[in-house]
PDB file of C-alpha atoms in Angstrom:
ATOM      1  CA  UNK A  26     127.751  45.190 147.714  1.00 46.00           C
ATOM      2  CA  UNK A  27     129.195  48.227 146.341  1.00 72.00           C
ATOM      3  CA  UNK A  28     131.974  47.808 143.595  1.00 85.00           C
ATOM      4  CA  UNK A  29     134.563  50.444 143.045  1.00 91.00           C
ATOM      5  CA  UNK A  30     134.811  54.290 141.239  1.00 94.00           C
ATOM      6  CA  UNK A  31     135.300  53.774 137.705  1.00 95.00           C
ATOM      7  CA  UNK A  32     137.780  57.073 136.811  1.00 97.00           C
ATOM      8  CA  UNK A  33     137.313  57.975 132.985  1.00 97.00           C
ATOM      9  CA  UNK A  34     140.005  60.329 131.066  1.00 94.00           C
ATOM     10  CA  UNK A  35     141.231  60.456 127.407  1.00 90.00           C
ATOM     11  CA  UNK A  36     144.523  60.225 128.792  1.00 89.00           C
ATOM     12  CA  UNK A  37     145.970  60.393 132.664  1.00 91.00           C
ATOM     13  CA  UNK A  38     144.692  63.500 133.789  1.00 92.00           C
ATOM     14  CA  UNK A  39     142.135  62.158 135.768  1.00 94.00           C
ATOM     15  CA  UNK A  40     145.349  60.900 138.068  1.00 95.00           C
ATOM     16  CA  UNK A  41     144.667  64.367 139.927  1.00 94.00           C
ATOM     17  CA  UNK A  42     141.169  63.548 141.127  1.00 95.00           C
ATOM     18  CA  UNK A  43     141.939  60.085 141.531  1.00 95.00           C
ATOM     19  CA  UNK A  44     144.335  61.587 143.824  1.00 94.00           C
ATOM     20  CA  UNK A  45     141.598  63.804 145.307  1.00 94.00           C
ATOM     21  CA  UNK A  46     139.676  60.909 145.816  1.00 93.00           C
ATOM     22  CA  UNK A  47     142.020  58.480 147.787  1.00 91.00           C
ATOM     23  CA  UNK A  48     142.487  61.994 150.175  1.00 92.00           C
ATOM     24  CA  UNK A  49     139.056  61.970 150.575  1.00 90.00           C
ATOM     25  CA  UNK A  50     138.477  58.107 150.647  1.00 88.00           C
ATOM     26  CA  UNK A  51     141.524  56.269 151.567  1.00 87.00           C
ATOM     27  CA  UNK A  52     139.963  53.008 151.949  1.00 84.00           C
ATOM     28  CA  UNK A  53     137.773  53.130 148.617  1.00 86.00           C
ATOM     29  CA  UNK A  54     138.521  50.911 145.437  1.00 90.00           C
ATOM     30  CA  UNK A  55     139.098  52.426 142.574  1.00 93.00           C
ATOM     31  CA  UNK A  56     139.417  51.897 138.525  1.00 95.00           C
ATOM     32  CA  UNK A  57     140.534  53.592 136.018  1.00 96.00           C
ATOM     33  CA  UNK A  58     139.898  53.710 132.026  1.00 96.00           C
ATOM     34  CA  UNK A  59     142.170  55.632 129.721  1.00 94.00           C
ATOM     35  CA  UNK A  60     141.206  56.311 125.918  1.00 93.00           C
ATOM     36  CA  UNK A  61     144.648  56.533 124.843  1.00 90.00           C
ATOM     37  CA  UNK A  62     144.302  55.881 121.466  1.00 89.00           C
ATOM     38  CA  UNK A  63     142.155  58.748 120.741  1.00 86.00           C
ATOM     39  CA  UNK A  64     143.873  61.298 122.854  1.00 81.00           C
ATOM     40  CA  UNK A  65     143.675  64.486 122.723  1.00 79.00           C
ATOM     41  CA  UNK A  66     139.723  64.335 122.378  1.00 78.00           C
ATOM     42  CA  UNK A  67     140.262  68.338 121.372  1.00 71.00           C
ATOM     43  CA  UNK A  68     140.679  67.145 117.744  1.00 73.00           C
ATOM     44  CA  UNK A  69     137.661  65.047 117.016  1.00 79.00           C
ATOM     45  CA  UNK A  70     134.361  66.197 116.018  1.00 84.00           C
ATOM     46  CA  UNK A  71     131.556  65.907 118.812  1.00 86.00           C
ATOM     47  CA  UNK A  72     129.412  63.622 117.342  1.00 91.00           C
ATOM     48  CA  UNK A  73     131.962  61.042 116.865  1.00 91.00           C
ATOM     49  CA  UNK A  74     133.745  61.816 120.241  1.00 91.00           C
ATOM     50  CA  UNK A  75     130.516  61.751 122.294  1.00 92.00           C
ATOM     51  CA  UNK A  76     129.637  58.042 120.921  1.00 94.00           C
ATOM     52  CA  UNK A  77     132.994  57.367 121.392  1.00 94.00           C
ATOM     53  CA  UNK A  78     133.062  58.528 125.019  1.00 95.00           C
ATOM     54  CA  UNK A  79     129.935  56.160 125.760  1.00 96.00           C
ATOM     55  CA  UNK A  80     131.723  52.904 124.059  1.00 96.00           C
ATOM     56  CA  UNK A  81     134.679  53.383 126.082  1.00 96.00           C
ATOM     57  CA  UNK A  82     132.717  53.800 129.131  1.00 96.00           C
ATOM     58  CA  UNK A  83     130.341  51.670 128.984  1.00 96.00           C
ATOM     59  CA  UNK A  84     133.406  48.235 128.358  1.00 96.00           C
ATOM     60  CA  UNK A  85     134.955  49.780 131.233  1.00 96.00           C
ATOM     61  CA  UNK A  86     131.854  49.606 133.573  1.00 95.00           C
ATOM     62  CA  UNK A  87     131.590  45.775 132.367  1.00 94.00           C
ATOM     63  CA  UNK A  88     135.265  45.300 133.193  1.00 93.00           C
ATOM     64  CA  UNK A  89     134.936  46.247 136.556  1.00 90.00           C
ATOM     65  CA  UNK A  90     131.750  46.665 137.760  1.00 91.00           C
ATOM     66  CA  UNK A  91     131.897  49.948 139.502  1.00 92.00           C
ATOM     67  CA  UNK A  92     129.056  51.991 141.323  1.00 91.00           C
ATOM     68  CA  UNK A  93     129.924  55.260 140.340  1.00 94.00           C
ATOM     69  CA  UNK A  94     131.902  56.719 136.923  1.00 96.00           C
ATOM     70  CA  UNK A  95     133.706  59.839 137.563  1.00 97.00           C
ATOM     71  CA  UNK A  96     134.479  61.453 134.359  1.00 97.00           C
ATOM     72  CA  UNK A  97     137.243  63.146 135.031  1.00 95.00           C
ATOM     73  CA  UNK A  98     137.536  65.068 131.981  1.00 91.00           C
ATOM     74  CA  UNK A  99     136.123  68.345 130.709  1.00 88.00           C
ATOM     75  CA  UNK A 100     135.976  68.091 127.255  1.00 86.00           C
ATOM     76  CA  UNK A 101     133.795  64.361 127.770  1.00 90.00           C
ATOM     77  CA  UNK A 102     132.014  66.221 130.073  1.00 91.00           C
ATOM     78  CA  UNK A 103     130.752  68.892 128.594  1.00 85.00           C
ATOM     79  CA  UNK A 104     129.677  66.329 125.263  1.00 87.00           C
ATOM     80  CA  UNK A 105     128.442  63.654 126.953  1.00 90.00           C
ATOM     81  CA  UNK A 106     127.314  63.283 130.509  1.00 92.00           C
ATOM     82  CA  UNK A 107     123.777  62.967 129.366  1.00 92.00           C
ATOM     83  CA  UNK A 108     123.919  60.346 127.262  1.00 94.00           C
ATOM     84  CA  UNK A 109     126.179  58.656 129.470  1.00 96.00           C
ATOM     85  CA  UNK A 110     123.456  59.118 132.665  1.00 96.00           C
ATOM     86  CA  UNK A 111     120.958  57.216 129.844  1.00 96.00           C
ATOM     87  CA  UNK A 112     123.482  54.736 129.009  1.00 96.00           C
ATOM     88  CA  UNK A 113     123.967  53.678 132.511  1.00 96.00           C
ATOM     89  CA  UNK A 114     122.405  52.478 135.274  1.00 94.00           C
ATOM     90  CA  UNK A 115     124.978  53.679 137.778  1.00 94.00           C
ATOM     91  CA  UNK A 116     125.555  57.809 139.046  1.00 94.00           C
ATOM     92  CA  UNK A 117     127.784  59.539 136.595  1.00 96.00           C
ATOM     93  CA  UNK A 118     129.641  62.609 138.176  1.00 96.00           C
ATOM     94  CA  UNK A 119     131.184  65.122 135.378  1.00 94.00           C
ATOM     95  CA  UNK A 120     133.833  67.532 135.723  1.00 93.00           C
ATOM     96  CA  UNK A 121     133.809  71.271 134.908  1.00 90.00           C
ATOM     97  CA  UNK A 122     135.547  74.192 135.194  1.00 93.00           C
ATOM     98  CA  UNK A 123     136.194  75.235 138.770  1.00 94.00           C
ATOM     99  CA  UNK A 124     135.102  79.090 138.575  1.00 96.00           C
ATOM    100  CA  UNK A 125     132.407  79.011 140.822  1.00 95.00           C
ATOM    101  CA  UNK A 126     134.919  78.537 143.621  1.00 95.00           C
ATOM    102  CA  UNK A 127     137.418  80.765 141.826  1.00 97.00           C
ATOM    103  CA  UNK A 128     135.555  83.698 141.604  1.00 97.00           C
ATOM    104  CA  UNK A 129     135.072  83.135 145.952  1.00 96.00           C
ATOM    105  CA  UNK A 130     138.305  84.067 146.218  1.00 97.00           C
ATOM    106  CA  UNK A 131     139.806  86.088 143.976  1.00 97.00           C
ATOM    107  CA  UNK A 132     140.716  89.269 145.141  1.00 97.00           C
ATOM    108  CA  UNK A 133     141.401  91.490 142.758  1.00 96.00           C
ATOM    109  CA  UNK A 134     138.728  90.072 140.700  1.00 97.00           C
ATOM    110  CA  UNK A 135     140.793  88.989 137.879  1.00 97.00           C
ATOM    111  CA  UNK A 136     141.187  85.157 137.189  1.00 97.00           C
ATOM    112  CA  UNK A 137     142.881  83.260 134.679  1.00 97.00           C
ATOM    113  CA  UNK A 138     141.407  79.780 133.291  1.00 97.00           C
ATOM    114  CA  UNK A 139     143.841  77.699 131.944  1.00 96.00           C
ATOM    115  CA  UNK A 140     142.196  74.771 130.161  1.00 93.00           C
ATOM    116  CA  UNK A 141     142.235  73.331 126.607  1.00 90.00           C
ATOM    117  CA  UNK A 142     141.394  74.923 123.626  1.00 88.00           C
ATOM    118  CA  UNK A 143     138.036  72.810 123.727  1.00 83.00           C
ATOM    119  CA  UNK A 144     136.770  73.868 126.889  1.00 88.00           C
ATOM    120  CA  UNK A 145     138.344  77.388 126.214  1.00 89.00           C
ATOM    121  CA  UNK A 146     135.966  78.122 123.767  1.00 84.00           C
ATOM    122  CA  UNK A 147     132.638  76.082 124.797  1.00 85.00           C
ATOM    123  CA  UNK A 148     129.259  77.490 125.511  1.00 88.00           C
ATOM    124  CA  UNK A 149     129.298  75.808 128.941  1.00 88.00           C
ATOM    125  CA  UNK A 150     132.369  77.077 129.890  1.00 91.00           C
ATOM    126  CA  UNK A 151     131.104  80.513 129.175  1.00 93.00           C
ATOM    127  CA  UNK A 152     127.861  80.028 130.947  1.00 94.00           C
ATOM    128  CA  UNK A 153     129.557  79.273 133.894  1.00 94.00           C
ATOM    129  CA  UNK A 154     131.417  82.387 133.363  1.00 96.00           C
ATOM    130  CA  UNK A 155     127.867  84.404 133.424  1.00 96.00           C
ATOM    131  CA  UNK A 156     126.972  82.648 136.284  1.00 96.00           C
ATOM    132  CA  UNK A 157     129.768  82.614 139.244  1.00 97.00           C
ATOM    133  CA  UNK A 158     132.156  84.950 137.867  1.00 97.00           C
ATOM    134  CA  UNK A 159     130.391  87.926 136.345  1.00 96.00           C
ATOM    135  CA  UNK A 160     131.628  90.591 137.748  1.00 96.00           C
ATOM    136  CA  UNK A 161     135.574  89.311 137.103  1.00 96.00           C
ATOM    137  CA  UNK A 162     137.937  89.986 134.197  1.00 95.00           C
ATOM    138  CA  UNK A 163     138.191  86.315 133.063  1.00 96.00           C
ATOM    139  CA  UNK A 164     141.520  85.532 130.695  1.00 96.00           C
ATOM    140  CA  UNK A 165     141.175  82.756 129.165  1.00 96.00           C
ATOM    141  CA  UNK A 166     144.547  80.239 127.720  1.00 96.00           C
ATOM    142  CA  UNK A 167     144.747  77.657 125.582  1.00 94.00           C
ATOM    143  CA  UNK A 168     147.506  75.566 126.650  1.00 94.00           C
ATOM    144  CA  UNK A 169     146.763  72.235 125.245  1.00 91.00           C
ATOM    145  CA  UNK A 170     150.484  71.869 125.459  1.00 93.00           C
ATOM    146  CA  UNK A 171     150.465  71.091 128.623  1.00 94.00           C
ATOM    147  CA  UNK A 172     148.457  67.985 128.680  1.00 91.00           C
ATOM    148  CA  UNK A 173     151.366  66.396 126.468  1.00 91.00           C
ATOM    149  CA  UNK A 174     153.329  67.803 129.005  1.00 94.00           C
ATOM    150  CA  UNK A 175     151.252  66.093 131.734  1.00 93.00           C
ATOM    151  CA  UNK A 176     151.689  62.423 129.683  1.00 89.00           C
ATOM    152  CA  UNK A 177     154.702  62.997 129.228  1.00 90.00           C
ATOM    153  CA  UNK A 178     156.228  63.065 133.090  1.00 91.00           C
ATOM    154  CA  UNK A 179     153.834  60.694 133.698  1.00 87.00           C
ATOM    155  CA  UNK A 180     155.952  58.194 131.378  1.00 85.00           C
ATOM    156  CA  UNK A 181     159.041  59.275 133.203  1.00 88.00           C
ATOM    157  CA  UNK A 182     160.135  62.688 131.030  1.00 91.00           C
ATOM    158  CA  UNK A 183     160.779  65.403 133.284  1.00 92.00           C
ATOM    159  CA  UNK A 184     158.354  68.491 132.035  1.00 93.00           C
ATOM    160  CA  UNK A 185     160.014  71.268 129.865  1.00 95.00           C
ATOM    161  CA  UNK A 186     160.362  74.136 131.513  1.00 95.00           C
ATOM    162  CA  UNK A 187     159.926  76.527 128.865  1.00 95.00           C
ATOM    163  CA  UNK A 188     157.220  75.304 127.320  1.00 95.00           C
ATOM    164  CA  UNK A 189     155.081  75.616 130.487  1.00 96.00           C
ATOM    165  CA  UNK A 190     156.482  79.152 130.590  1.00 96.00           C
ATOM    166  CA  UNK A 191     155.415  79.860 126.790  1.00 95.00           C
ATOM    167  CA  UNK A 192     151.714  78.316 128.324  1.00 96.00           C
ATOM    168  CA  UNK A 193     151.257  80.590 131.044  1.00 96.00           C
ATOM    169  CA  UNK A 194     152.988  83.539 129.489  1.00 96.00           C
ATOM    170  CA  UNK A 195     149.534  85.189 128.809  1.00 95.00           C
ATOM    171  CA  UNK A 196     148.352  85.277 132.211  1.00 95.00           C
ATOM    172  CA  UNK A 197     150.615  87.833 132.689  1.00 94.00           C
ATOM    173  CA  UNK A 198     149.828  90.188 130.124  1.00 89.00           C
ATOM    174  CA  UNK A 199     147.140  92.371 132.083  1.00 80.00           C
ATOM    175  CA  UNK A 200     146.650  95.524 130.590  1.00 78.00           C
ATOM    176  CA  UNK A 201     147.739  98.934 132.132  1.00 76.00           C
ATOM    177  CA  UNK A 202     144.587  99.203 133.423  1.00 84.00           C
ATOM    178  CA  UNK A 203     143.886  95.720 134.760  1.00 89.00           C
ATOM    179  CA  UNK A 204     144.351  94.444 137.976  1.00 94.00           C
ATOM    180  CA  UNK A 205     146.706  91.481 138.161  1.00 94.00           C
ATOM    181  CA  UNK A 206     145.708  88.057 137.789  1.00 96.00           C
ATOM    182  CA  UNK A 207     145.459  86.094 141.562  1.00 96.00           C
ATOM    183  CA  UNK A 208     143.587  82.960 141.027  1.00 98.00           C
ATOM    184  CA  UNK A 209     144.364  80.757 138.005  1.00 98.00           C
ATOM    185  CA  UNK A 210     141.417  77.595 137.232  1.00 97.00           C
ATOM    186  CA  UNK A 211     143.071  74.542 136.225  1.00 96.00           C
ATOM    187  CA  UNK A 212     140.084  73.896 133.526  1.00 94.00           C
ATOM    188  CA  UNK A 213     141.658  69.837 132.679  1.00 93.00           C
ATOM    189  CA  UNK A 214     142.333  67.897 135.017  1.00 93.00           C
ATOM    190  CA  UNK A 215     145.886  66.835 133.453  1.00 93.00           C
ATOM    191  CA  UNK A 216     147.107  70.650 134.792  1.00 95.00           C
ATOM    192  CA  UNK A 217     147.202  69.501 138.512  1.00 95.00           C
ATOM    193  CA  UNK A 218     149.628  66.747 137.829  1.00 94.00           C
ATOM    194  CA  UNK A 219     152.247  69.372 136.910  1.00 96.00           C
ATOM    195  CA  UNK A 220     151.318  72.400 139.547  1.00 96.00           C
ATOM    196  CA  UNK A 221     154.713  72.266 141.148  1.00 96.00           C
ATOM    197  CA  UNK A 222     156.076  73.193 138.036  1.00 96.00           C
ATOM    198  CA  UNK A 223     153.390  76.024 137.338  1.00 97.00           C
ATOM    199  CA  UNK A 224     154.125  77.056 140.773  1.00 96.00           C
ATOM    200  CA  UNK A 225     157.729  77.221 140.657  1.00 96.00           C
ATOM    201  CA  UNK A 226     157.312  78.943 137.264  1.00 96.00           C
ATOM    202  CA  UNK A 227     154.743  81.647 138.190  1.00 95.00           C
ATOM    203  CA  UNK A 228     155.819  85.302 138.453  1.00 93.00           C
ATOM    204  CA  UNK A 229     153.824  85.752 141.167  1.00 92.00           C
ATOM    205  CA  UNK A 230     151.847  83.663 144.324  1.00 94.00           C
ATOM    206  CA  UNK A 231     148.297  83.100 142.936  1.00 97.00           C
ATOM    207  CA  UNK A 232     145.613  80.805 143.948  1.00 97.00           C
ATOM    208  CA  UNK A 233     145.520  77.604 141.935  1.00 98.00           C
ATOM    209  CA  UNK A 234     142.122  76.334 141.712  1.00 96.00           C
ATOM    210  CA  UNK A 235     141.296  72.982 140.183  1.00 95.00           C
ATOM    211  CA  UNK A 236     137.986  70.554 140.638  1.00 94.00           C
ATOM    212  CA  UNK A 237     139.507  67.732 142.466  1.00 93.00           C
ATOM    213  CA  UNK A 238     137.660  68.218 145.683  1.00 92.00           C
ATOM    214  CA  UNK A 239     134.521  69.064 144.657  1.00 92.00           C
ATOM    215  CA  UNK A 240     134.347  65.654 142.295  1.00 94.00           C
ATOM    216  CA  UNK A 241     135.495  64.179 145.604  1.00 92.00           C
ATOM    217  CA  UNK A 242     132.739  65.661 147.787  1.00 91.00           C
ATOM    218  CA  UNK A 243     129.750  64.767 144.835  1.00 92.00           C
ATOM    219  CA  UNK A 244     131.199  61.146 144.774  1.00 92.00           C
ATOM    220  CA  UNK A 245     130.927  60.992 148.493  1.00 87.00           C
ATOM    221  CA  UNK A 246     127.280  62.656 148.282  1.00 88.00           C
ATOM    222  CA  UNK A 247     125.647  59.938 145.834  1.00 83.00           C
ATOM    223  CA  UNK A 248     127.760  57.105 146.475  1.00 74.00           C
ATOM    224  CA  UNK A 249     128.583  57.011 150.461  1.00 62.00           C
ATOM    225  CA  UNK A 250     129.505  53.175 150.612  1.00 61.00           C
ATOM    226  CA  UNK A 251     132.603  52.777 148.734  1.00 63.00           C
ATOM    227  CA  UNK A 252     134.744  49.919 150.372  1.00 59.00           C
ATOM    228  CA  UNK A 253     134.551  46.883 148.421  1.00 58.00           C
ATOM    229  CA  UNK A 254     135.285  46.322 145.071  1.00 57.00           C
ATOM    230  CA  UNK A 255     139.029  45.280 143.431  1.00 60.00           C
ATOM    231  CA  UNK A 256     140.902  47.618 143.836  1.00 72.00           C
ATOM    232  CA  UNK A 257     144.222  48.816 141.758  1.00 87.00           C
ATOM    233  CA  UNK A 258     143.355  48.252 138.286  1.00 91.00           C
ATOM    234  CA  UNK A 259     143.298  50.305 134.792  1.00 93.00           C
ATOM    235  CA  UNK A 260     142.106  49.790 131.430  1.00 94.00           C
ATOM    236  CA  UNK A 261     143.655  51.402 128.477  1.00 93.00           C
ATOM    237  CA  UNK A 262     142.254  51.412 124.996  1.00 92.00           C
ATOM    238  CA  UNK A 263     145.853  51.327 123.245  1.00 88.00           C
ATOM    239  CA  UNK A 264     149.643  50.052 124.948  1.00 85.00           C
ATOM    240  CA  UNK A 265     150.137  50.860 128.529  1.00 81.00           C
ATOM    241  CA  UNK A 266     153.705  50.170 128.595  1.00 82.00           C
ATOM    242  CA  UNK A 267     154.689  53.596 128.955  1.00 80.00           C
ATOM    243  CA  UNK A 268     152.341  54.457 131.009  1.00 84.00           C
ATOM    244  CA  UNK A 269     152.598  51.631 133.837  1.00 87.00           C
ATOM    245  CA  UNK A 270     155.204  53.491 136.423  1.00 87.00           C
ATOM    246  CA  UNK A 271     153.304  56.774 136.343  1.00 89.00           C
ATOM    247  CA  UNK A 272     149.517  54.831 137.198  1.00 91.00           C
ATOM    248  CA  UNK A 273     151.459  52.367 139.978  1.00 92.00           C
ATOM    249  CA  UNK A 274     152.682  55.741 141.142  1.00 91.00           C
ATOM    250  CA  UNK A 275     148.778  56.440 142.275  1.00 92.00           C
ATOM    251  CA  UNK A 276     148.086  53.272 143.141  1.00 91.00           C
ATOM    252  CA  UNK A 277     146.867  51.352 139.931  1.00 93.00           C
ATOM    253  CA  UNK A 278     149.165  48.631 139.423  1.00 91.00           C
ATOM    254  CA  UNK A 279     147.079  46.221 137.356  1.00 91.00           C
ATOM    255  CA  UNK A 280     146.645  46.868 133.688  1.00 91.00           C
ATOM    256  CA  UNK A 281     144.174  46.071 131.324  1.00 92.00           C
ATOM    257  CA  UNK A 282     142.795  46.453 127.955  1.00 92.00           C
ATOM    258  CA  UNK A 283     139.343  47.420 126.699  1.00 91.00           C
ATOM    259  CA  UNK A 284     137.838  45.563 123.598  1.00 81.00           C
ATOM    260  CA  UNK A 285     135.018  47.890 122.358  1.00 81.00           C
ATOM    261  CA  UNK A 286     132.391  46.278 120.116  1.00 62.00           C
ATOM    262  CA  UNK A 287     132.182  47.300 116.438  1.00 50.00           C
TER     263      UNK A 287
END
């Protein structure tokens, strides 16, 4: 009997695949573990985070039994996907930066990746870079302000408008000689929660590309029989009171806490 997808994010970005997801799969069961109480993972060291990332997980997989973890977040990702593949005994499906399908179709051959400063500035990031995108002009943000901005409408704050102008601001910039930007990667998975905003604040109409459907595909791929399990619930590692509306909002209505061992 198949049990549901686990959904792992430092905070409630991974809300946008779970959305994905439920497009995808309307009839799956679903879970979902936050690590609020060491969000933003963009300050910790990686050898602390990346044990840190398999604790959390691995309480959450006893709390609910799932048969696939999606971790819905680049920064765990990129740190610790295979120690979490050793760790378990169940798929694990990571998330990355979607340039690949970015640089498919851009135009003018100039993209923007908006992501945190973490992922900015990885290795992986820019070997994905060499890989799908080499022959673009890549600009590259670091708007880790807008995963507060993210949590925050997510606990019922409307986002501020200005900040998520200050964020984008440099995707603008081209120089004289520069084409113009026309396809923007969402590199965390917090940015698609606010794209009506980015949309509505945008000079311009560009392509905004984030990895959503492609987690949703892979998930469908290595785990095809994903009915049963119970459905609705999510695990914090800190309070969830502010945070209740915004996960009912996507369907997880039950909360939770994880106790991780010493």
């Amino acid at each position: 009997m198949a049990g549901p997808v686990l959904i792992f994010d430092s905070g409630v970005g991974g809300l946008s695949v779970a959305r994905s997801l439920r497009q995808y799969y309307p009839e799956t069961a679903m879970c979902y573990a936050c690590d609020n109480a060491w969000m933003p993972y963009g300050l910790r060291d990686d050898v602390t985070l990346s044990a840190r990332i398999v604790a959390v997980c691995q309480a959450a997989v006893q709390a609910c039994q799932p048969s696939v973890l999606v971790v819905a977040c680049n920064t765990a990702s990129t740190l610790a996907l295979d120690s979490l593949r050793k760790a378990l005994v169940i798929p694990v499906v990571g998330t990355v930066p979607a340039i690949k399908p970015a640089a498919a179709i851009s135009q003018t051959r100039h993209i923007g990746l908006l992501a945190t400063r973490a992922t900015v500035g990885r290795p992986y990031t820019q070997k994905l870079i060499e890989s799908f995108a080499s022959d673009c002009i890549i600009t590259r943000v670091a708007a880790d302000a807008l995963v507060l901005e993210a949590e925050a409408l997510l606990g019922g704050i409307s986002p501020n408008s200005e900040r998520i102008q200050q964020a984008l601001a440099p995707l603008w910039q081209t120089k004289d000689s520069q084409p113009p930007v026309d396809t923007v990667v969402l590199g965390c998975t917090h940015f698609p929660l606010l794209k009506p905003w980015l949309e509505a604040l945008a000079p311009m109409p560009v392509n905004w590309i984030d990895s959503g459907d492609a987690i949703a595909r892979r998930v469908g791929q290595i785990a095809p029989a994903l009915k049963n399990g119970q459905d609705g619930r999510f695990f914090t590692t800190a309070s969830a009171e502010a945070l209740g509306k915004g996960f009912a909002q996507y369907g997880f209505c039950t909360p939770g806490r994880l106790e991780l061992g010493a």
